[in-house]
CSV table of C-alpha atoms in Angstrom, one decimal:
chain,number,residue,atom,x,y,z
A,1,MET,CA,153.5,102.2,28.5
A,2,THR,CA,152.2,100.3,25.6
A,3,ASP,CA,153.9,97.4,23.7
A,4,GLN,CA,153.9,99.6,20.6
A,5,VAL,CA,156.0,102.2,22.5
A,6,ASP,CA,158.4,99.5,23.5
A,7,ASP,CA,158.6,98.3,19.9
A,8,ASP,CA,159.2,101.9,18.7
A,9,LEU,CA,162.0,102.4,21.2
A,10,ASP,CA,163.6,99.1,20.3
A,11,SER,CA,163.5,100.1,16.7
A,12,ALA,CA,165.8,103.0,17.5
A,13,ALA,CA,168.7,100.5,17.8
A,14,VAL,CA,171.0,101.4,14.9
A,15,THR,CA,173.7,99.2,13.6
A,16,GLY,CA,175.9,99.1,10.5
A,17,SER,CA,177.7,101.7,8.4
A,18,SER,CA,174.6,103.9,7.9
A,19,ALA,CA,174.3,104.6,11.7
A,20,VAL,CA,176.5,107.7,11.7
A,21,GLY,CA,174.3,109.4,9.0
A,22,ARG,CA,171.1,108.6,10.8
A,23,ARG,CA,172.3,109.4,14.3
A,24,GLY,CA,174.8,112.1,13.8
A,25,GLY,CA,177.8,111.7,16.1
A,26,PHE,CA,175.7,109.8,18.7
A,27,PRO,CA,177.1,106.5,19.9
A,28,LYS,CA,175.2,103.4,18.7
A,29,LEU,CA,173.2,102.9,21.9
A,30,ARG,CA,170.2,100.6,22.1
A,31,MET,CA,167.3,102.8,23.3
A,32,GLN,CA,165.2,100.1,24.9
A,33,ALA,CA,163.8,99.4,28.3
A,34,ALA,CA,166.4,98.6,30.9
A,35,ASP,CA,166.1,95.2,32.7
A,36,THR,CA,166.0,96.0,36.4
A,37,GLY,CA,165.1,94.1,39.5
A,38,PRO,CA,162.2,95.0,41.8
A,39,ASP,CA,164.3,97.3,44.0
A,40,PHE,CA,165.4,99.8,41.4
A,41,GLY,CA,162.1,101.7,41.4
A,42,PRO,CA,161.8,102.0,45.2
A,43,PHE,CA,165.5,103.1,45.2
A,44,ILE,CA,164.8,105.9,42.8
A,45,GLU,CA,161.7,107.0,44.8
A,46,ALA,CA,163.7,107.0,48.0
A,47,MET,CA,166.4,109.2,46.3
A,48,ARG,CA,163.7,111.6,45.2
A,49,THR,CA,162.4,111.8,48.8
A,50,LEU,CA,166.0,112.6,49.9
A,51,GLN,CA,166.1,115.4,47.3
A,52,ASP,CA,162.9,116.8,48.8
A,53,LEU,CA,164.3,116.6,52.3
A,54,ALA,CA,167.6,118.1,51.4
A,55,VAL,CA,165.9,121.3,50.3
A,56,SER,CA,163.3,121.4,53.1
A,57,VAL,CA,164.8,120.2,56.5
A,58,ASP,CA,166.1,122.6,59.2
A,59,ALA,CA,168.0,120.1,61.4
A,60,PRO,CA,170.6,120.4,64.1
A,61,ASP,CA,174.2,120.1,62.9
A,62,GLU,CA,174.7,116.7,64.5
A,63,VAL,CA,171.8,115.4,62.3
A,64,TYR,CA,173.5,116.8,59.2
A,65,GLY,CA,176.7,115.1,60.3
A,66,ALA,CA,174.9,111.7,60.8
A,67,ALA,CA,173.2,112.1,57.4
A,68,LEU,CA,176.5,112.9,55.8
A,69,SER,CA,177.9,109.7,57.2
A,70,HIS,CA,175.0,107.7,55.7
A,71,ALA,CA,175.4,109.6,52.4
A,72,GLN,CA,179.1,108.8,52.2
A,73,ALA,CA,178.3,105.1,52.9
A,74,MET,CA,175.9,105.1,50.0
A,75,ILE,CA,178.6,106.7,47.8
A,76,ASP,CA,181.1,104.0,48.8
A,77,LEU,CA,178.5,101.3,48.1
A,78,LEU,CA,177.4,102.5,44.7
A,79,ASP,CA,180.7,103.9,43.3
A,80,PRO,CA,182.1,100.6,42.1
A,81,TYR,CA,179.1,100.1,39.9
A,82,ARG,CA,179.4,103.2,37.7
A,83,ALA,CA,178.3,102.4,34.1
A,84,PRO,CA,178.7,104.2,30.8
A,85,GLU,CA,175.9,106.2,29.3
A,86,GLY,CA,173.4,103.8,27.7
A,87,GLU,CA,174.2,101.0,30.0
A,88,SER,CA,173.0,102.4,33.4
A,89,PRO,CA,169.2,101.9,33.8
A,90,ALA,CA,168.5,105.5,34.7
A,91,GLY,CA,166.5,107.1,31.9
A,92,ARG,CA,165.7,103.7,30.3
A,93,VAL,CA,163.0,102.4,32.7
A,94,LEU,CA,159.9,103.3,30.8
A,95,ASP,CA,157.4,102.3,33.4
A,96,LEU,CA,158.9,104.6,36.1
A,97,PRO,CA,158.2,108.3,36.5
A,98,GLY,CA,160.9,110.3,34.7
A,99,ARG,CA,162.1,107.0,33.1
A,100,GLY,CA,163.9,106.3,36.4
A,101,SER,CA,166.2,109.3,36.0
A,102,LEU,CA,166.6,111.8,38.9
A,103,LEU,CA,167.4,114.5,36.4
A,104,MET,CA,163.9,114.3,34.8
A,105,VAL,CA,160.8,115.4,36.6
A,106,PRO,CA,158.9,112.4,38.0
A,107,TRP,CA,156.1,112.3,35.4
A,108,GLN,CA,154.7,109.3,33.7
A,109,VAL,CA,153.9,109.2,29.9
A,110,GLU,CA,150.4,107.9,29.4
A,111,TYR,CA,150.1,108.3,25.6
A,112,PHE,CA,153.0,108.1,23.2
A,113,GLY,CA,152.1,108.3,19.5
A,114,PRO,CA,153.1,110.1,16.3
A,115,ASP,CA,150.3,112.6,16.7
A,116,LEU,CA,150.6,113.4,20.4
A,117,VAL,CA,152.6,112.8,23.5
A,118,ARG,CA,150.8,113.1,26.9
A,119,SER,CA,152.3,112.9,30.3
A,120,ARG,CA,150.9,113.3,33.8
A,121,GLY,CA,152.5,114.0,37.2
A,122,SER,CA,153.2,116.6,39.8
A,123,PHE,CA,156.1,118.7,40.9
A,124,ARG,CA,157.6,118.1,44.3
A,125,ARG,CA,159.1,120.2,47.1
A,126,TYR,CA,162.5,119.8,45.4
A,127,HIS,CA,161.2,121.8,42.5
A,128,VAL,CA,160.0,124.9,44.5
A,129,GLY,CA,161.3,128.3,43.4
A,130,GLY,CA,159.4,130.2,46.0
A,131,ASN,CA,156.0,130.4,47.8
A,132,ASN,CA,155.2,126.7,46.9
A,133,ALA,CA,155.4,127.5,43.2
A,134,VAL,CA,157.5,125.5,40.7
A,135,HIS,CA,160.8,127.1,39.9
A,136,GLY,CA,160.6,128.8,36.5
A,137,GLY,CA,163.7,126.9,35.3
A,138,VAL,CA,162.2,123.4,35.9
A,139,ILE,CA,159.2,123.9,33.6
A,140,PRO,CA,161.4,124.1,30.5
A,141,LEU,CA,163.0,120.8,31.5
A,142,LEU,CA,159.6,119.2,31.3
A,143,PHE,CA,158.9,120.7,28.0
A,144,ASP,CA,162.3,119.8,26.5
A,145,GLU,CA,161.8,116.2,27.6
A,146,MET,CA,158.4,116.2,25.9
A,147,PHE,CA,159.8,117.7,22.7
A,148,GLY,CA,162.4,115.0,22.5
A,149,PHE,CA,159.8,112.3,22.8
A,150,THR,CA,157.5,114.0,20.3
A,151,SER,CA,160.3,114.4,17.7
A,152,PHE,CA,161.2,110.8,18.1
A,153,MET,CA,157.7,109.5,17.7
A,154,ALA,CA,157.3,111.6,14.6
A,155,LYS,CA,160.0,109.3,13.1
A,156,ARG,CA,162.6,112.1,13.1
A,157,SER,CA,166.2,110.9,13.6
A,158,VAL,CA,168.2,112.0,16.6
A,159,SER,CA,167.9,115.8,17.1
A,160,ARG,CA,169.1,118.6,19.3
A,161,THR,CA,167.1,121.4,20.7
A,162,GLY,CA,167.6,124.5,18.6
A,163,TYR,CA,165.5,126.8,20.8
A,164,LEU,CA,162.8,126.5,23.5
A,165,HIS,CA,160.4,129.4,24.3
A,166,VAL,CA,158.1,129.1,27.3
A,167,ASN,CA,155.1,131.4,28.2
A,168,TYR,CA,154.3,131.3,31.9
A,169,ARG,CA,150.5,131.8,32.0
A,170,LYS,CA,149.8,131.1,35.7
A,171,VAL,CA,151.8,130.1,38.8
A,172,THR,CA,152.4,126.3,38.6
A,173,PRO,CA,151.9,124.7,42.1
A,174,ILE,CA,153.7,121.8,43.6
A,175,ASP,CA,152.0,118.6,44.8
A,176,THR,CA,149.1,119.1,42.3
A,177,PRO,CA,148.2,116.6,39.5
A,178,LEU,CA,149.0,118.2,36.2
A,179,VAL,CA,149.1,117.1,32.5
A,180,VAL,CA,151.3,118.2,29.6
A,181,GLU,CA,150.6,117.5,26.0
A,182,SER,CA,153.1,117.9,23.1
A,183,ARG,CA,152.7,117.6,19.3
A,184,VAL,CA,154.6,118.5,16.1
A,185,ASP,CA,153.4,121.8,14.7
A,186,ARG,CA,155.3,121.6,11.3
A,187,ILE,CA,158.4,120.1,9.7
A,188,GLU,CA,160.8,122.1,7.5
A,189,GLY,CA,163.7,120.0,6.2
A,190,ARG,CA,165.9,119.1,9.2
A,191,LYS,CA,163.7,121.3,11.5
A,192,THR,CA,160.9,120.0,13.6
A,193,PHE,CA,158.8,122.6,15.3
A,194,VAL,CA,157.0,121.3,18.4
A,195,VAL,CA,154.4,122.9,20.7
A,196,ALA,CA,153.1,121.9,24.1
A,197,GLU,CA,150.7,122.9,26.9
A,198,LEU,CA,150.8,122.4,30.6
A,199,ARG,CA,147.4,122.3,32.4
A,200,ASP,CA,145.9,121.4,35.7
A,201,GLU,CA,143.2,118.8,36.0
A,202,ASP,CA,140.5,121.4,35.5
A,203,GLY,CA,142.0,122.4,32.2
A,204,THR,CA,143.5,125.7,33.3
A,205,LEU,CA,146.5,126.6,31.2
A,206,LEU,CA,149.6,127.1,33.3
A,207,ALA,CA,152.3,127.3,30.7
A,208,ASP,CA,152.8,126.7,27.0
A,209,ALA,CA,155.9,126.3,24.9
A,210,GLU,CA,157.2,126.1,21.4
A,211,GLY,CA,160.5,124.6,20.4
A,212,LEU,CA,162.7,123.7,17.5
A,213,MET,CA,164.4,120.3,17.2
A,214,ILE,CA,167.1,120.0,14.6
A,215,LYS,CA,168.2,116.7,13.0
A,216,LEU,CA,171.9,116.1,13.4
A,217,LEU,CA,174.2,115.9,10.4
A,218,PRO,CA,176.7,113.1,10.1
A,219,GLY,CA,179.3,113.5,12.8
A,220,GLN,CA,177.5,116.1,14.8
A,221,PRO,CA,177.6,115.4,18.6
């Protein structure tokens, strides 16, 4: 992630009476990199591995019981530290795959500019829909994340997804390096039309998408 990207994200901090008009009904959160210690990244990666295991293991019931005890211990350990949206680091650690959010696919943005957003990564066992292929519902999540980035880098104020159309061209495999690129196609008033393509390292098109991002009006959530 470049310093320019950090500066652009920092510039999204909105204060003053004009904030509602520029951000709709969104709270005045400061969209900047979270300040985390060295253990947060490995913690998120361990949690991703647990997600992979949760959908792939076939263990004796006593193993599930022991794992449940460990999981409950983790819940008890972490629960006192719940933080409001915008204060927890998940989703705000720009140097981690998926920005450190378990909801996002664990991809890393490598180029982030007004003309193009590019991200690289691979899908994991957790994302399987069947026969080692990525679940069809996960791919739109990747595209939607890219569309949000792309709209933001095009200097559009906070927007919501109006629609997202995906064309599945080929089966998308797990555990395979892939790249996705997204760009603004055109702008019409409050509407930002965005397009994206998902390819493997050989350039084979796996899926493409088009979407509509709509700038929020004052007070819109």
